[in-house]
Coordinates of C-alpha atoms in Angstrom, one line a residue:
X1 CA 87.5 64.7 67.4
X2 CA 88.0 65.0 63.0
X3 CA 83.5 66.2 62.8
X4 CA 84.3 68.4 65.7
X5 CA 86.7 70.2 63.0
X6 CA 84.5 69.7 60.1
X7 CA 82.2 71.1 62.3
X8 CA 84.8 74.2 63.3
X9 CA 84.4 73.8 58.4
X10 CA 81.4 74.1 58.1
X11 CA 81.2 76.7 60.1
X12 CA 83.4 79.0 58.8
X13 CA 82.0 78.4 55.1
X14 CA 78.0 79.1 56.5
X15 CA 79.9 82.6 57.2
X16 CA 81.4 83.3 54.5
X17 CA 84.9 82.9 56.3
X18 CA 86.5 80.5 53.9
X19 CA 85.4 78.7 50.5
X20 CA 84.5 74.2 50.3
X21 CA 87.5 75.0 48.4
X22 CA 90.0 76.1 50.9
X23 CA 88.4 74.0 53.4
X24 CA 88.8 70.7 52.4
X25 CA 92.9 72.5 51.3
X26 CA 93.5 73.1 54.9
X27 CA 91.5 69.8 55.9
X28 CA 94.3 67.6 53.5
X29 CA 96.8 70.2 55.3
X30 CA 95.5 68.9 58.5
X31 CA 96.5 64.6 58.2
X32 CA 100.0 65.4 57.3
X33 CA 100.6 68.4 59.7
X34 CA 98.5 67.5 62.8
X35 CA 98.0 70.7 63.3
X36 CA 94.4 71.8 64.3
X37 CA 91.9 73.4 61.3
X38 CA 91.6 76.6 62.9
X39 CA 95.4 77.1 63.4
X40 CA 96.2 76.1 59.6
X41 CA 93.4 78.4 58.3
X42 CA 94.9 81.2 60.3
X43 CA 98.5 80.7 59.2
X44 CA 97.5 80.7 56.1
X45 CA 96.5 84.0 56.1
X46 CA 93.5 83.0 54.5
X47 CA 91.1 83.9 57.2
X48 CA 92.7 85.7 61.3
X49 CA 91.7 84.4 65.0
X50 CA 88.9 87.1 65.1
X51 CA 87.1 85.6 62.2
X52 CA 86.7 82.3 64.2
X53 CA 85.2 83.9 66.6
X54 CA 83.1 85.9 66.1
X55 CA 81.7 82.7 63.0
X56 CA 81.2 80.4 66.5
X57 CA 79.8 83.0 68.4
X58 CA 77.3 83.6 65.5
X59 CA 76.5 79.8 64.1
X60 CA 76.3 78.6 67.8
X61 CA 75.6 81.1 70.5
X62 CA 78.6 80.8 72.4
X63 CA 79.4 84.4 72.9
X64 CA 83.0 85.7 73.0
X65 CA 84.7 86.7 76.3
X66 CA 87.5 89.1 76.2
X67 CA 89.4 88.2 79.7
X68 CA 91.5 91.4 80.0
X69 CA 87.9 93.0 80.8
X70 CA 86.4 91.0 83.7
X71 CA 87.1 90.3 87.1
X72 CA 88.7 86.7 87.8
X73 CA 86.4 84.4 90.2
X74 CA 89.6 82.8 92.1
X75 CA 87.6 80.4 93.5
X76 CA 86.5 79.2 90.4
X77 CA 90.8 78.6 89.1
X78 CA 91.0 76.2 92.8
X79 CA 88.8 74.2 90.9
X80 CA 90.1 73.2 87.5
X81 CA 93.7 72.0 87.5
X82 CA 96.2 73.4 85.5
X83 CA 97.1 70.6 84.3
X84 CA 93.0 70.3 82.2
X85 CA 93.9 74.3 81.6
X86 CA 97.3 73.8 79.5
X87 CA 95.5 70.6 77.8
X88 CA 92.8 72.0 76.3
X89 CA 93.7 76.2 76.2
X90 CA 91.4 76.9 78.7
X91 CA 90.6 79.1 81.6
X92 CA 87.9 79.2 84.4
X93 CA 86.5 82.8 85.2
X94 CA 83.9 83.1 87.4
X95 CA 80.0 80.7 88.3
X96 CA 76.1 81.5 87.0
X97 CA 73.4 79.6 88.2
X98 CA 75.6 76.6 89.5
X99 CA 78.2 77.1 86.0
X100 CA 81.5 77.6 85.5
X101 CA 81.3 79.6 83.3
X102 CA 85.5 78.2 81.2
X103 CA 86.6 79.7 78.5
X104 CA 88.5 77.4 75.7
X105 CA 90.4 78.3 72.4
X106 CA 88.1 76.0 70.9
X107 CA 84.6 75.4 72.5
X108 CA 84.1 72.8 70.1
X109 CA 86.1 70.4 71.6
X110 CA 83.2 67.7 73.6
X111 CA 85.6 65.7 75.2
X112 CA 87.8 69.1 76.7
X113 CA 83.6 70.0 78.3
X114 CA 83.4 66.5 79.5
X115 CA 87.0 66.3 81.3
X116 CA 86.5 69.8 83.1
X117 CA 82.7 68.4 84.3
X118 CA 83.8 64.9 84.6
X119 CA 86.6 66.6 86.6
X120 CA 85.0 69.7 88.5
X121 CA 81.5 68.0 89.2
X122 CA 80.0 70.8 87.8
X123 CA 77.8 71.7 84.6
X124 CA 80.2 73.8 82.5
X125 CA 78.6 77.5 80.0
X126 CA 81.2 77.7 77.2
X127 CA 82.3 81.0 75.7
X128 CA 85.6 81.2 73.5
X129 CA 88.3 83.4 73.8
X130 CA 91.6 84.5 71.9
X131 CA 94.0 81.7 72.1
X132 CA 97.7 84.0 73.8
X133 CA 95.2 85.8 76.4
X134 CA 93.7 82.3 77.8
X135 CA 97.5 80.7 77.9
X136 CA 98.9 84.7 79.4
X137 CA 96.2 84.6 82.4
X138 CA 97.0 81.0 83.2
X139 CA 100.1 82.2 83.9
X140 CA 99.5 84.8 85.7
X141 CA 96.9 83.5 87.8
X142 CA 97.9 79.0 88.2
X143 CA 101.5 80.3 89.3
X144 CA 100.1 82.6 92.0
X145 CA 98.3 79.4 92.8
X146 CA 100.9 77.1 93.3
X147 CA 103.2 79.5 95.2
X148 CA 100.5 79.0 97.7
X149 CA 99.8 75.5 97.3
X150 CA 103.7 75.1 97.0
X151 CA 104.0 76.8 100.9
X152 CA 101.1 74.9 102.1
X153 CA 103.0 71.9 101.1
X154 CA 106.1 72.7 102.3
X155 CA 104.3 73.9 105.6
X156 CA 103.3 70.3 106.2
X157 CA 106.5 69.0 106.0
X158 CA 108.4 71.8 107.5
X159 CA 110.2 69.4 110.2
X160 CA 112.7 68.6 107.7
X161 CA 113.6 72.6 107.2
X162 CA 114.1 73.3 111.0
X163 CA 117.4 73.2 110.6
X164 CA 118.5 76.4 109.1
X165 CA 122.1 73.9 108.0
X166 CA 120.1 72.1 105.7
X167 CA 121.4 73.6 101.9
X168 CA 118.1 72.8 99.9
X169 CA 120.6 72.4 96.7
X170 CA 120.4 68.8 98.6
X171 CA 117.2 67.9 99.3
X172 CA 116.3 64.3 97.2
X173 CA 114.6 65.0 94.1
X174 CA 115.2 69.2 94.7
X175 CA 113.4 69.9 91.6
X176 CA 109.9 68.8 93.4
X177 CA 111.5 70.0 96.5
X178 CA 107.9 72.6 98.1
X179 CA 110.6 75.3 98.7
X180 CA 112.2 74.8 95.2
X181 CA 109.2 75.0 93.8
X182 CA 107.4 78.1 95.8
X183 CA 110.1 80.0 94.5
X184 CA 110.3 79.7 90.8
X185 CA 106.7 79.9 90.9
X186 CA 107.3 83.0 92.8
X187 CA 109.8 84.4 90.6
X188 CA 107.4 83.3 87.2
X189 CA 105.0 85.1 88.2
X190 CA 106.4 88.1 89.8
X191 CA 107.8 88.6 86.0
X192 CA 104.5 87.4 84.1
X193 CA 102.3 90.2 86.4
X194 CA 105.1 92.6 84.5
X195 CA 106.3 93.9 88.0
X196 CA 109.3 95.7 89.6
X197 CA 110.0 94.4 92.9
X198 CA 109.2 91.0 94.4
X199 CA 108.6 91.9 99.0
X200 CA 109.4 88.8 101.2
X201 CA 107.9 90.4 104.6
X202 CA 107.8 88.4 107.5
X203 CA 105.0 89.5 110.3
X204 CA 104.3 88.0 113.9
X205 CA 102.1 84.8 112.1
X206 CA 102.9 85.2 107.8
X207 CA 104.6 86.3 105.5
X208 CA 103.0 88.8 103.2
X209 CA 104.5 89.1 99.3
X210 CA 104.0 92.1 97.7
X211 CA 104.5 93.3 93.6
X212 CA 105.6 96.4 92.3
X213 CA 103.8 96.6 89.0
X214 CA 103.4 100.0 87.9
X215 CA 105.1 102.1 90.1
X216 CA 102.5 100.9 93.2
X217 CA 102.8 97.6 96.1
X218 CA 100.2 94.7 95.4
X219 CA 99.8 92.4 97.7
X220 CA 99.6 88.7 95.9
X221 CA 100.4 85.7 98.5
X222 CA 100.1 85.2 102.3
X223 CA 102.0 82.8 103.5
X224 CA 102.5 81.5 106.8
X225 CA 105.4 82.4 109.1
X226 CA 106.9 78.7 108.9
X227 CA 107.7 79.1 105.5
X228 CA 110.1 81.4 106.0
X229 CA 112.8 79.6 106.8
X230 CA 113.3 77.3 103.7
X231 CA 111.9 80.8 101.8
X232 CA 115.1 82.5 103.0
X233 CA 117.5 79.7 102.5
X234 CA 116.4 79.0 98.4
X235 CA 117.3 82.6 97.8
X236 CA 120.7 82.6 99.2
X237 CA 121.8 79.7 98.0
X238 CA 120.7 80.7 94.4
X239 CA 122.0 84.8 95.2
X240 CA 125.5 83.0 96.5
X241 CA 124.7 84.5 99.8
X242 CA 125.6 83.4 103.3
X243 CA 122.7 80.8 104.6
X244 CA 123.7 80.7 108.2
X245 CA 124.2 85.1 108.2
X246 CA 121.3 86.0 109.6
X247 CA 122.3 89.1 111.8
X248 CA 123.3 91.5 108.8
X249 CA 121.9 92.7 105.7
X250 CA 123.4 90.9 102.3
X251 CA 123.1 91.6 98.5
X252 CA 123.4 89.1 96.0
X253 CA 122.3 88.1 92.5
X254 CA 120.3 86.1 90.8
X255 CA 119.7 84.7 86.8
X256 CA 117.1 83.5 85.9
X257 CA 115.2 82.3 82.7
X258 CA 111.4 82.5 82.1
X259 CA 110.1 82.1 79.1
X260 CA 113.3 81.6 76.8
X261 CA 115.0 84.7 78.0
X262 CA 117.3 85.4 80.9
X263 CA 116.0 87.6 83.6
X264 CA 118.9 89.6 86.2
X265 CA 117.4 89.5 89.7
X266 CA 118.6 91.1 92.5
X267 CA 118.6 90.0 95.8
X268 CA 118.9 92.5 99.2
X269 CA 118.0 91.0 102.7
X270 CA 117.8 92.5 105.8
X271 CA 117.2 91.4 108.5
X272 CA 113.9 92.6 111.1
X273 CA 111.6 92.6 113.8
X274 CA 110.4 88.6 112.8
X275 CA 113.5 87.3 111.3
X276 CA 114.8 88.6 107.3
X277 CA 113.6 90.8 105.1
X278 CA 114.4 89.8 101.5
X279 CA 113.8 92.0 98.4
X280 CA 113.7 91.1 94.7
X281 CA 114.6 94.2 92.7
X282 CA 113.3 92.3 88.5
X283 CA 115.2 94.4 86.3
X284 CA 114.4 93.6 82.7
X285 CA 117.1 94.5 79.8
X286 CA 114.3 95.6 77.6
X287 CA 113.7 97.9 79.3
X288 CA 116.7 99.8 78.1
X289 CA 117.0 98.9 74.2
X290 CA 114.8 101.8 73.5
X291 CA 115.3 105.1 71.3
X292 CA 114.6 108.5 72.6
X293 CA 111.4 108.6 71.0
X294 CA 109.9 105.9 72.5
X295 CA 110.4 107.6 76.3
X296 CA 107.0 109.6 75.8
X297 CA 109.5 112.6 75.1
X298 CA 107.4 115.5 73.5
X299 CA 109.2 116.9 70.7
X300 CA 110.0 120.1 72.2
X301 CA 112.0 118.4 74.6
X302 CA 112.8 115.9 72.6
X303 CA 115.2 118.9 70.6
X304 CA 116.2 120.8 73.7
X305 CA 118.0 117.3 74.9
X306 CA 119.0 116.7 71.5
X307 CA 121.2 119.9 71.4
X308 CA 122.1 119.3 75.4
X309 CA 123.7 116.2 74.8
X310 CA 125.5 116.5 71.4
X311 CA 127.9 119.1 74.2
X312 CA 131.3 118.0 73.4
X313 CA 132.1 118.6 77.6
X314 CA 130.4 119.4 80.6
X315 CA 127.7 117.7 83.2
X316 CA 124.2 116.4 81.9
X317 CA 121.8 115.9 85.3
X318 CA 119.2 113.1 85.1
X319 CA 116.8 114.0 88.1
X320 CA 114.0 112.4 89.6
X321 CA 113.2 110.5 92.9
X322 CA 114.0 106.3 92.7
X323 CA 111.6 104.2 90.8
X324 CA 111.1 107.3 88.2
X325 CA 112.6 105.6 85.3
X326 CA 116.7 107.8 84.9
X327 CA 118.3 104.4 84.9
X328 CA 116.5 103.5 81.1
X329 CA 116.8 107.5 80.5
X330 CA 120.6 107.3 80.9
X331 CA 121.2 104.4 79.1
X332 CA 118.9 105.4 76.1
X333 CA 121.0 108.7 75.9
X334 CA 123.9 106.5 76.5
X335 CA 122.4 103.9 73.8
X336 CA 122.3 107.3 71.5
X337 CA 126.2 108.7 72.1
X338 CA 128.0 104.8 71.3
X339 CA 130.0 105.1 68.6
X340 CA 133.2 103.8 66.9
X341 CA 135.4 107.2 67.2
X342 CA 134.4 107.2 71.4
X343 CA 136.2 106.1 74.5
X344 CA 132.5 105.6 76.9
X345 CA 133.8 104.6 80.1
X346 CA 130.9 104.1 82.6
X347 CA 130.9 103.6 86.9
X348 CA 127.6 102.4 88.7
X349 CA 126.8 100.4 91.5
X350 CA 125.0 98.2 90.4
X351 CA 125.6 97.9 86.0
X352 CA 121.9 96.9 85.4
X353 CA 122.7 96.5 81.5
X354 CA 125.7 96.1 79.3
X355 CA 125.9 97.7 76.0
X356 CA 128.2 96.8 73.8
X357 CA 131.1 98.4 72.9
X358 CA 130.7 100.5 76.3
X359 CA 133.2 100.0 79.1
X360 CA 131.1 100.0 82.3
X361 CA 132.8 99.5 85.9
X362 CA 130.8 98.3 89.0
X363 CA 130.7 99.3 92.7
X364 CA 132.7 97.4 95.0
X365 CA 132.2 99.2 98.6
X366 CA 134.9 96.5 100.1
X367 CA 137.5 97.2 97.7
X368 CA 137.6 100.1 98.0
X369 CA 136.1 101.1 94.4
X370 CA 134.1 104.0 95.7
X371 CA 132.0 106.2 92.7
X372 CA 134.6 108.9 93.6
X373 CA 137.7 106.3 93.7
X374 CA 136.4 105.0 90.7
X375 CA 136.2 108.1 88.7
X376 CA 139.1 108.9 88.9
X377 CA 141.1 106.2 87.9
X378 CA 138.3 106.2 85.0
X379 CA 140.1 109.9 83.9
X380 CA 142.7 108.1 83.3
X381 CA 141.7 105.9 80.6
X382 CA 141.5 108.7 78.4
X383 CA 137.3 108.9 78.0
X384 CA 135.3 111.0 75.6
X385 CA 132.2 110.5 77.8
X386 CA 131.7 108.9 81.3
X387 CA 128.3 108.4 83.0
X388 CA 128.2 108.4 86.6
X389 CA 125.4 106.2 88.7
X390 CA 125.0 108.5 91.2
X391 CA 126.2 112.4 92.3
X392 CA 125.7 111.1 96.3
X393 CA 128.3 113.0 97.5
X394 CA 131.5 116.5 97.6
X395 CA 134.2 114.0 96.3
X396 CA 132.3 112.8 93.4
X397 CA 130.9 115.8 92.5
X398 CA 133.9 118.0 93.0
X399 CA 136.4 115.2 90.8
X400 CA 132.6 114.7 87.8
X401 CA 133.0 119.3 87.7
X402 CA 136.8 119.3 86.7
X403 CA 136.2 116.7 84.2
X404 CA 134.0 118.3 82.7
X405 CA 135.8 121.3 82.8
X406 CA 138.9 119.7 80.9
X407 CA 136.9 118.3 78.2
X408 CA 134.8 115.3 78.8
X409 CA 130.7 115.0 78.8
X410 CA 129.7 113.8 82.3
X411 CA 126.4 112.0 82.3
X412 CA 125.0 111.3 86.6
X413 CA 122.0 111.7 88.5
X414 CA 121.1 113.0 91.5
X415 CA 118.1 112.5 93.7
X416 CA 116.3 116.0 93.5
X417 CA 112.3 117.2 93.1
X418 CA 113.0 119.7 89.2
X419 CA 115.8 120.7 87.5
X420 CA 116.1 124.0 89.0
X421 CA 117.2 122.2 92.5
X422 CA 119.5 120.8 90.6
X423 CA 121.5 123.6 90.7
X424 CA 121.0 124.5 94.4
X425 CA 121.8 120.9 95.3
X426 CA 125.7 120.8 93.5
X427 CA 126.1 124.0 95.5
X428 CA 124.5 122.9 99.2
X429 CA 127.3 119.7 98.1
X430 CA 130.3 122.4 98.5
X431 CA 130.8 123.3 94.6
X432 CA 131.7 126.3 94.0
X433 CA 128.8 128.6 92.2
X434 CA 131.4 129.3 89.5
X435 CA 132.1 125.9 88.9
X436 CA 128.8 124.7 88.7
X437 CA 127.8 127.6 86.3
X438 CA 130.4 126.2 83.8
X439 CA 130.5 123.1 83.7
X440 CA 126.9 122.0 83.8
X441 CA 124.8 122.1 80.6
X442 CA 121.5 120.8 80.6
X443 CA 119.1 118.8 83.5
X444 CA 116.4 116.5 83.0
X445 CA 113.7 116.1 85.5
X446 CA 111.6 113.1 85.3
X447 CA 108.8 111.8 87.0
X448 CA 107.0 108.3 85.7
X449 CA 103.2 108.2 85.2
X450 CA 100.3 106.1 85.4
X451 CA 98.6 105.6 82.1
X452 CA 94.5 104.6 82.4
X453 CA 93.6 100.9 81.7
X454 CA 91.9 101.1 77.7
X455 CA 90.1 98.3 78.6
X456 CA 88.2 99.7 81.1
X457 CA 88.6 103.4 80.7
X458 CA 85.7 105.8 81.6
X459 CA 85.0 109.3 81.0
X460 CA 83.3 112.4 83.6
X461 CA 82.9 115.5 84.2
X462 CA 85.4 117.9 85.9
X463 CA 84.4 119.8 88.6
X464 CA 85.2 123.5 89.4
X465 CA 88.2 122.2 92.0
X466 CA 89.7 119.8 89.1
X467 CA 89.3 122.7 86.3
X468 CA 90.8 125.3 88.1
X469 CA 94.1 122.4 89.1
X470 CA 94.0 122.2 85.3
X471 CA 94.4 126.3 84.3
X472 CA 91.4 125.7 82.4
X473 CA 88.2 127.7 81.7
X474 CA 85.8 127.2 84.5
X475 CA 82.8 128.2 82.5
X476 CA 83.2 125.2 79.6
X477 CA 82.6 121.8 80.5
X478 CA 85.7 119.7 80.5
X479 CA 85.5 115.4 80.0
X480 CA 88.6 114.1 81.8
X481 CA 89.3 110.2 82.1
X482 CA 89.5 107.3 84.9
X483 CA 89.7 103.6 85.4
X484 CA 87.1 101.6 86.6
X485 CA 89.5 98.6 87.1
X486 CA 89.5 95.8 85.1
X487 CA 90.6 91.9 85.1
X488 CA 93.8 93.1 82.4
X489 CA 94.7 95.7 85.3
X490 CA 94.2 93.9 87.9
X491 CA 91.3 96.4 89.0
X492 CA 93.8 99.4 89.8
X493 CA 92.2 101.3 86.7
X494 CA 95.7 101.8 84.8
X495 CA 98.5 99.7 82.7
X496 CA 102.1 100.8 81.9
X497 CA 103.3 104.1 82.8
X498 CA 105.0 107.1 80.9
X499 CA 107.2 109.6 81.4
X500 CA 106.8 113.3 82.7
X501 CA 109.9 115.6 81.6
X502 CA 111.4 119.0 82.7
X503 CA 114.1 119.6 80.6
X504 CA 116.4 123.4 81.5
X505 CA 119.1 123.7 79.3
X506 CA 121.8 126.1 80.9
X507 CA 122.0 130.0 78.8
X508 CA 123.8 132.8 80.5
X509 CA 121.3 133.9 82.2
X510 CA 121.8 130.8 84.1
X511 CA 125.4 131.6 85.4
X512 CA 124.5 135.2 85.6
X513 CA 122.0 133.6 88.3
X514 CA 123.9 130.7 89.7
X515 CA 126.8 133.3 90.4
X516 CA 125.3 136.0 92.0
X517 CA 123.0 133.7 94.2
X518 CA 119.6 132.7 92.3
X519 CA 117.4 131.3 94.0
X520 CA 115.6 127.4 92.8
X521 CA 112.5 130.0 92.1
X522 CA 114.5 131.9 90.6
X523 CA 115.7 129.6 88.2
X524 CA 113.0 128.3 87.6
X525 CA 111.4 132.2 86.2
X526 CA 114.2 132.0 83.8
X527 CA 113.8 128.3 82.3
X528 CA 109.9 129.1 82.2
X529 CA 110.8 132.3 80.3
X530 CA 113.0 130.2 78.4
X531 CA 110.3 127.2 77.2
X532 CA 110.6 124.8 80.3
X533 CA 107.5 123.2 80.3
X534 CA 107.6 121.7 84.2
X535 CA 106.6 118.3 85.3
X536 CA 103.0 119.7 86.9
X537 CA 102.4 121.3 83.1
X538 CA 103.5 118.4 81.1
X539 CA 101.3 115.9 83.5
X540 CA 98.5 118.4 84.2
X541 CA 98.2 118.4 80.0
X542 CA 98.0 114.4 79.6
X543 CA 95.2 114.5 82.1
X544 CA 93.5 116.4 79.6
X545 CA 94.1 114.5 76.2
X546 CA 92.9 111.1 78.5
X547 CA 96.1 110.0 79.5
X548 CA 96.4 110.0 82.8
X549 CA 93.7 111.0 85.4
X550 CA 94.1 114.2 88.6
X551 CA 94.8 111.0 91.4
X552 CA 98.7 110.7 89.2
X553 CA 98.9 114.3 88.8
X554 CA 98.8 114.9 92.1
X555 CA 101.9 112.8 92.5
X556 CA 103.9 114.8 90.9
X557 CA 105.6 117.6 92.7
X558 CA 103.5 120.6 91.6
X559 CA 105.8 124.2 90.4
X560 CA 104.3 127.1 91.7
X561 CA 104.3 128.8 88.6
X562 CA 102.6 132.2 89.1

């Protein structure tokens, strides 16, 4: 092994990346620390990992590979066991000429290559890749594989689990029980893939497992229906639910630790034709701990938002469909307003993220604690700022309106398509137009659109129809962008999302129009004249800038702005 390390040292010296003296010092440190030579040189800031990869490629002919940009062959993944991948920090990714392609952090390690060759029976074609990338894809691909393997093992042992009264926690050697492994891998894999939800759906002969990633559902596993009973039982036990009750919906919560971080999972179980469907919401608390500047709001809109939230009283609404990032925006605004000289009280269903210094109340309908009842009690707590998770009914809307008129700043959400229609929604709920005009100070509508994957981004020439939609000169050429699909983005062409916003500040003209019974079109015209950029126009700008695609623009409710 020492010869191999000296060989790396010689490669780096020959490539001019380090001097002979630096190599000798690093080899001395290696004897003391027991680390790999490359790690010592990188940790000492003598060279970078890219320098090592570049030198090995130039001096040995071993090609480098960016794992983020390739499509993994899952057959290759199934051939090399995970323990070997973890031991040598390597991952297989494909086949060529009856050789298995393997990316290694240390392709000079002949013991690793021999071990893999003996284990698989294949000749190995070595590539070099970044250590962190290899570790990331081991987690993604092998945890998904482990779910399927645990399900197969569970299917073989299904006779042990046929009795629904069996408590999975009482199974001997519980950590090694197939169902326990399967659920653990399922949670780990979904978090590694940055999913927001896990859907476990039973059908006549199979269970489909899908993750919602960047707002889109993707199938990741299809299991035998035999696995359903123990799988549901295990999740119910973790969520503190009744394992014997299968006729009614149940809701629960699971706290798990993944990668040293606590992750909050909200479980919803619904009886369907072929069993119980489970949806698990993954609450990533890091999403809520961001500043306004990181929400993707333009400078012009940021100025408007700052003016709105600095009002001493009134209603501030954030609107949009489920999954449009309303909660993130509300928590971000609350963080901004949170200080020692204000009393902030929230009522939520449920509390998704706890904020230090903010009094947060969970809705409990069974105990009679609804939004309306809770809000009445909150107003007796001398609050300066009140946050209501959602205005759902007339009663909550009335109390919120009165709170705003009596000197409180009220933050809440509504489910409407755009900012102007929120005014009409409140009036439809039974709030008098003059009260809406007096109480509402600002409305922010938002959507989340997927960003083009930077690893597989490609350009193309816009056609006449696309130019017409984007409202640009049809006679001038326009370059647009899209993602081809790669390993990094799970072949979707998208990676991550960005917010699209329209902010409507309520002015004197708005109040006059609301009192006069004007519809949302008139309110929109007044807002646009007042400088509001609509959701459609904001998204069009992102398409032209190459941030997102025409397909994503089509998901935004395009406003008729003629």
